[in-house]
Structure formats: structure tokens, C-alpha cells
Coordinates of C-alpha atoms in Angstrom, one line a residue:
M570 CA 8.8 22.5 162.4
K571 CA 9.7 22.6 158.7
I572 CA 13.2 24.0 158.3
L573 CA 15.2 25.1 155.3
F574 CA 18.9 24.9 156.2
C575 CA 21.5 26.7 154.0
V576 CA 24.6 24.5 154.3
H577 CA 27.9 26.3 154.0
A578 CA 30.4 23.7 155.2
S579 CA 30.4 19.9 155.6
T580 CA 31.3 20.5 159.3
Q581 CA 27.7 21.5 159.9
A582 CA 26.5 17.9 159.6
S583 CA 26.1 17.3 163.3
F584 CA 24.2 20.6 163.8
V585 CA 21.8 19.5 161.0
S586 CA 21.5 16.1 162.7
S587 CA 20.6 17.7 166.0
L588 CA 17.7 19.5 164.4
K589 CA 16.4 16.2 162.9
D590 CA 16.9 14.4 166.2
A591 CA 14.8 17.2 167.9
G592 CA 11.9 16.2 165.6
H593 CA 12.2 18.8 162.9
D594 CA 11.7 18.2 159.2
V595 CA 14.9 19.6 157.6
D596 CA 15.6 20.3 153.9
L597 CA 19.1 21.2 152.8
I598 CA 20.5 23.6 150.2
V599 CA 24.0 22.5 149.5
P600 CA 26.6 24.7 147.7
H601 CA 28.6 23.4 144.7
F602 CA 31.9 23.1 146.6
I603 CA 30.6 20.4 149.0
N604 CA 31.0 16.9 147.5
P605 CA 27.7 15.2 148.5
T606 CA 29.5 11.8 148.5
L607 CA 31.8 12.9 151.3
V608 CA 28.9 13.9 153.7
D609 CA 26.0 11.7 154.6
F610 CA 23.0 13.8 153.9
S611 CA 20.9 10.8 152.8
A612 CA 18.4 11.4 155.6
Y613 CA 17.4 14.8 154.2
N614 CA 15.8 16.3 151.1
V615 CA 18.8 17.9 149.5
F616 CA 18.9 20.6 146.9
Q617 CA 22.4 20.5 145.4
T618 CA 23.4 23.8 143.7
E619 CA 25.9 24.4 140.8
N620 CA 27.3 27.9 141.6
P621 CA 26.7 30.9 144.0
T622 CA 23.9 32.3 141.7
H623 CA 22.1 29.0 141.6
Y624 CA 22.5 28.7 145.4
R625 CA 20.6 32.0 145.9
Q626 CA 18.1 31.2 143.3
T627 CA 17.3 27.9 145.0
I628 CA 16.8 29.7 148.3
I629 CA 14.2 32.0 146.7
S630 CA 12.5 29.1 144.9
R631 CA 12.2 27.1 148.0
L632 CA 10.8 30.0 150.0
E633 CA 8.3 30.6 147.2
S634 CA 6.9 27.2 147.9
G635 CA 5.6 28.4 151.3
E636 CA 6.6 25.1 152.9
Y637 CA 8.9 26.4 155.6
D638 CA 8.5 27.7 159.2
W639 CA 12.1 28.7 159.7
L640 CA 15.3 29.4 157.7
F641 CA 18.8 28.8 158.9
P642 CA 20.9 31.1 156.7
S643 CA 24.4 29.7 157.5
W644 CA 27.3 32.2 157.7
G645 CA 29.1 34.8 155.7
D646 CA 28.2 38.5 155.9
D647 CA 27.2 38.7 152.3
H648 CA 24.9 35.7 152.6
I649 CA 23.3 36.9 155.8
D650 CA 22.7 40.2 154.1
F651 CA 21.1 38.5 151.1
V652 CA 18.8 36.4 153.3
A653 CA 17.9 39.3 155.7
N654 CA 16.6 41.3 152.7
L655 CA 14.3 38.5 151.8
D656 CA 12.6 38.7 155.2
P657 CA 10.1 41.6 154.4
K658 CA 8.7 39.4 151.7
Y659 CA 8.7 35.9 153.3
N660 CA 8.5 36.9 157.0
F661 CA 10.4 34.0 158.5
G662 CA 11.6 36.2 161.5
G663 CA 14.8 36.4 163.4
I664 CA 16.9 37.8 160.5
F665 CA 16.2 41.4 159.8
P666 CA 17.8 43.8 157.2
E667 CA 18.7 46.4 159.9
T668 CA 20.5 43.7 161.9
A669 CA 22.5 42.5 158.9
E670 CA 23.4 46.1 158.0
F671 CA 24.7 46.6 161.6
L672 CA 26.8 43.4 161.5
K673 CA 28.6 44.5 158.3
S674 CA 30.7 47.1 160.1
K675 CA 33.5 46.1 162.4
M676 CA 33.3 49.5 164.1
H677 CA 29.8 48.6 165.2
Y678 CA 31.2 45.6 167.0
Y679 CA 33.8 47.6 168.8
N680 CA 31.3 50.3 169.8
V681 CA 29.2 47.6 171.4
F682 CA 32.2 46.2 173.2
E683 CA 33.0 49.7 174.4
E684 CA 29.5 50.2 175.8
L685 CA 29.6 46.8 177.5
G686 CA 33.1 47.2 178.9
I687 CA 34.5 44.3 176.9
P688 CA 38.2 44.8 176.2
Y689 CA 39.3 44.8 172.6
P690 CA 42.6 45.7 170.8
Q691 CA 43.0 49.4 170.3
V692 CA 41.7 50.8 167.0
Y693 CA 44.1 53.6 165.8
G694 CA 41.9 54.9 163.0
T695 CA 40.8 54.2 159.5
V696 CA 42.2 54.9 156.1
E697 CA 40.1 55.3 152.9
P698 CA 41.2 52.6 150.4
Y699 CA 42.4 55.1 147.7
E700 CA 43.4 57.8 150.1
Q701 CA 46.9 59.2 149.6
I702 CA 48.5 60.0 153.0
D703 CA 52.1 60.7 154.1
K704 CA 51.7 60.0 157.8
L705 CA 50.0 57.4 159.9
P706 CA 48.2 58.1 163.3
D707 CA 50.5 58.8 166.2
G708 CA 51.0 56.4 169.2
M709 CA 50.6 53.1 167.3
I710 CA 52.1 50.0 168.9
F711 CA 53.4 47.5 166.4
P712 CA 52.6 44.9 165.2
I713 CA 49.5 46.5 163.5
V714 CA 46.8 44.7 161.5
A715 CA 45.4 46.5 158.5
K716 CA 42.0 45.1 157.7
P717 CA 38.8 46.0 155.9
S718 CA 36.4 47.6 158.3
F719 CA 33.3 46.4 156.4
I720 CA 31.9 42.9 155.9
R721 CA 34.5 40.1 155.9
S722 CA 38.0 41.1 157.0
K723 CA 39.8 38.1 155.5
P724 CA 40.4 39.4 152.0
G725 CA 43.2 42.0 151.9
M726 CA 44.2 41.7 155.5
E727 CA 47.8 42.2 156.4
V728 CA 49.9 42.2 159.6
F729 CA 52.8 44.7 159.8
E730 CA 55.8 45.0 162.1
D731 CA 57.2 48.0 160.3
Y732 CA 55.9 51.6 160.0
H733 CA 57.1 52.2 156.5
K734 CA 55.7 48.9 155.1
L735 CA 52.3 49.8 156.6
L736 CA 52.4 53.2 155.1
D737 CA 53.2 51.8 151.7
F738 CA 50.3 49.3 152.0
V739 CA 47.6 51.9 152.8
T740 CA 48.8 54.4 150.2
G741 CA 49.9 52.4 147.2
S742 CA 49.1 48.7 147.3
T743 CA 45.7 48.2 148.8
S744 CA 43.9 48.0 145.4
K745 CA 46.4 45.3 144.3
T746 CA 46.1 43.4 147.5
N747 CA 42.4 43.3 148.0
K748 CA 40.5 43.2 144.7
Q749 CA 37.5 41.4 146.3
Y750 CA 37.1 44.0 148.9
Q751 CA 37.9 47.2 147.1
P752 CA 34.6 47.7 145.2
M753 CA 32.9 48.1 148.6
G754 CA 34.6 51.5 148.8
Q755 CA 34.9 51.2 152.6
P756 CA 38.0 52.2 154.7
Y757 CA 40.7 50.1 156.1
M758 CA 41.0 49.8 159.9
L759 CA 44.3 50.1 161.6
Q760 CA 44.3 48.1 164.8
R761 CA 46.8 46.8 167.3
Y762 CA 47.6 43.1 166.5
I763 CA 47.3 40.7 169.5
V764 CA 48.7 37.2 169.2
G765 CA 46.6 34.7 171.2
T766 CA 46.1 31.0 171.5
S767 CA 43.8 28.9 169.3
C768 CA 40.5 28.3 171.1
A769 CA 37.7 28.3 168.6
V770 CA 35.5 25.2 168.1
S771 CA 32.1 24.5 166.6
G772 CA 29.8 21.8 167.8
V773 CA 26.5 20.8 169.4
V774 CA 25.2 19.2 172.6
K775 CA 23.3 15.9 172.1
N776 CA 22.1 13.5 174.8
G777 CA 24.2 15.3 177.4
K778 CA 27.4 15.1 175.4
V779 CA 29.3 17.7 173.4
F780 CA 30.1 16.7 169.8
I781 CA 32.8 18.9 168.2
D782 CA 32.4 19.5 164.4
F783 CA 35.7 21.1 164.0
A784 CA 38.3 23.4 165.5
Y785 CA 39.5 26.3 163.4
D786 CA 42.2 28.9 163.3
I787 CA 40.8 31.7 165.3
E788 CA 42.8 32.9 168.3
A789 CA 41.8 34.6 171.5
A790 CA 44.0 36.6 173.8
Y791 CA 42.8 37.3 177.3
P792 CA 41.2 39.7 178.3
F793 CA 40.4 40.8 174.7
C794 CA 37.3 39.7 172.9
P795 CA 37.6 36.4 170.9
E796 CA 39.1 36.6 167.4
A797 CA 41.3 39.6 168.3
G798 CA 44.2 38.4 166.2
K799 CA 45.5 35.6 164.1
I800 CA 48.2 35.4 161.4
G801 CA 45.9 32.8 159.7
R802 CA 43.6 35.7 158.9
A803 CA 40.7 35.0 161.2
H804 CA 39.6 38.2 162.8
V805 CA 36.5 40.0 164.0

């Protein structure tokens, strides 16, 4: 199978290697922030890009060649959305616009968890980014995480131990705190913050052995779903 793999981090090297070891022909699109001298991609046909716009243009130009049977879109909600909306034209399957749209909303995740009986930290409500309010929902248990409810939660996320500081954040400082997120015009989510233990790793299985690419700063807290809380700003 001829695969176009959109690299997003140098830690994906072993995953790419596993595809090649399985007999696939893999081409790589590499973003500008990965130094090609630090990762051994010499066994692949590499398309090094200069900036995010060039990265996306390269994806389209490679798909226009008609050479590929499959596309690995890497991660990031905005990137998944971009690739999914190319599917109607290039028909590589597996990544559809409606799925990408569903994944943008954090409330969609929690609705699925609710239906499946998967525990998750209580969501107390949402607040519009420019909404002026003088009272927060009743019954909240602190600490509280205030996070964007749409696409990536990392930009603009804050954890609060104090009612008044949280109220000040959602009424007066969100536009200053989260410039990357604000243009989306979507509400903030107020959710119970759960501290857990670091457990997240990424890797592949090759020849009966597990190869770990990297461990990162996502926490899990039993019995809640993974990524329920982390001061390091890694959240569902």
C-alpha cells in the first residue's frame, strides 16, 4: 500500500518505521518545526515544509498526484478537520467531515461517555466567552477547570481554587487569556478538576515487543476517563 503520512512530531518515527516494516511504501510530509537532521527519515521520500500553509499545500499537491492508497493525517483537531474536508474530493476513506465535526466538541465526548456509562468529571455548565455574568452555577466543587469546549482545550485553560477568581476569569479576562481560541466564538466549559497520576504513553508493537516513543504529561484518575485533569494543561 502506498501511504502518505503527515508527521506532526519526531516521536512518530517508530510508528512510521512499523508501517515500512509491514511492507508499505511510505512518503512523509514533515512540518517546519522538526529538524530533519535530528530524526532519521533517510529511508523515506520526505517532503519538508516551510510553514503551516506550505504544509497544507503540500498535502493537497501530493493527493493531486493520485499516488496514494491511504493517508495518515497525524493529530490536532484543526488538522484532522482540514484533512477530513478533503475526503469528498480524494476519497481516501476513514476520515470523514461529519466525524471531524463531532470530535471538535468536548461535550460530544462527554455525551458518549454518559451513554456508555463511562465516569467523567462533572460538567457544571458553559459560559459564553464574552458573556457578562454575576453568578456561577450552584453546587460546584473546587478546584474547577475552565476550558474551551470546542477543538483544542490547551489554549486558554485555567484551574481555579477560588470562586471569585473563576468568576473574574469568565467575565473579564477570557479574551486576554485565550487569543488563539476566542475567534471560534464557542463557550467555555466549567468542569470539576481531578488530579491523577501520569499514565499516557505512545508506542508501537514490533516483533512481539512494545517500543515506547514517548511518555507525556496527561494524567488519569480512576475511575474517570483518561485525560480528566492535569495542571500541565493536557485535557480531553
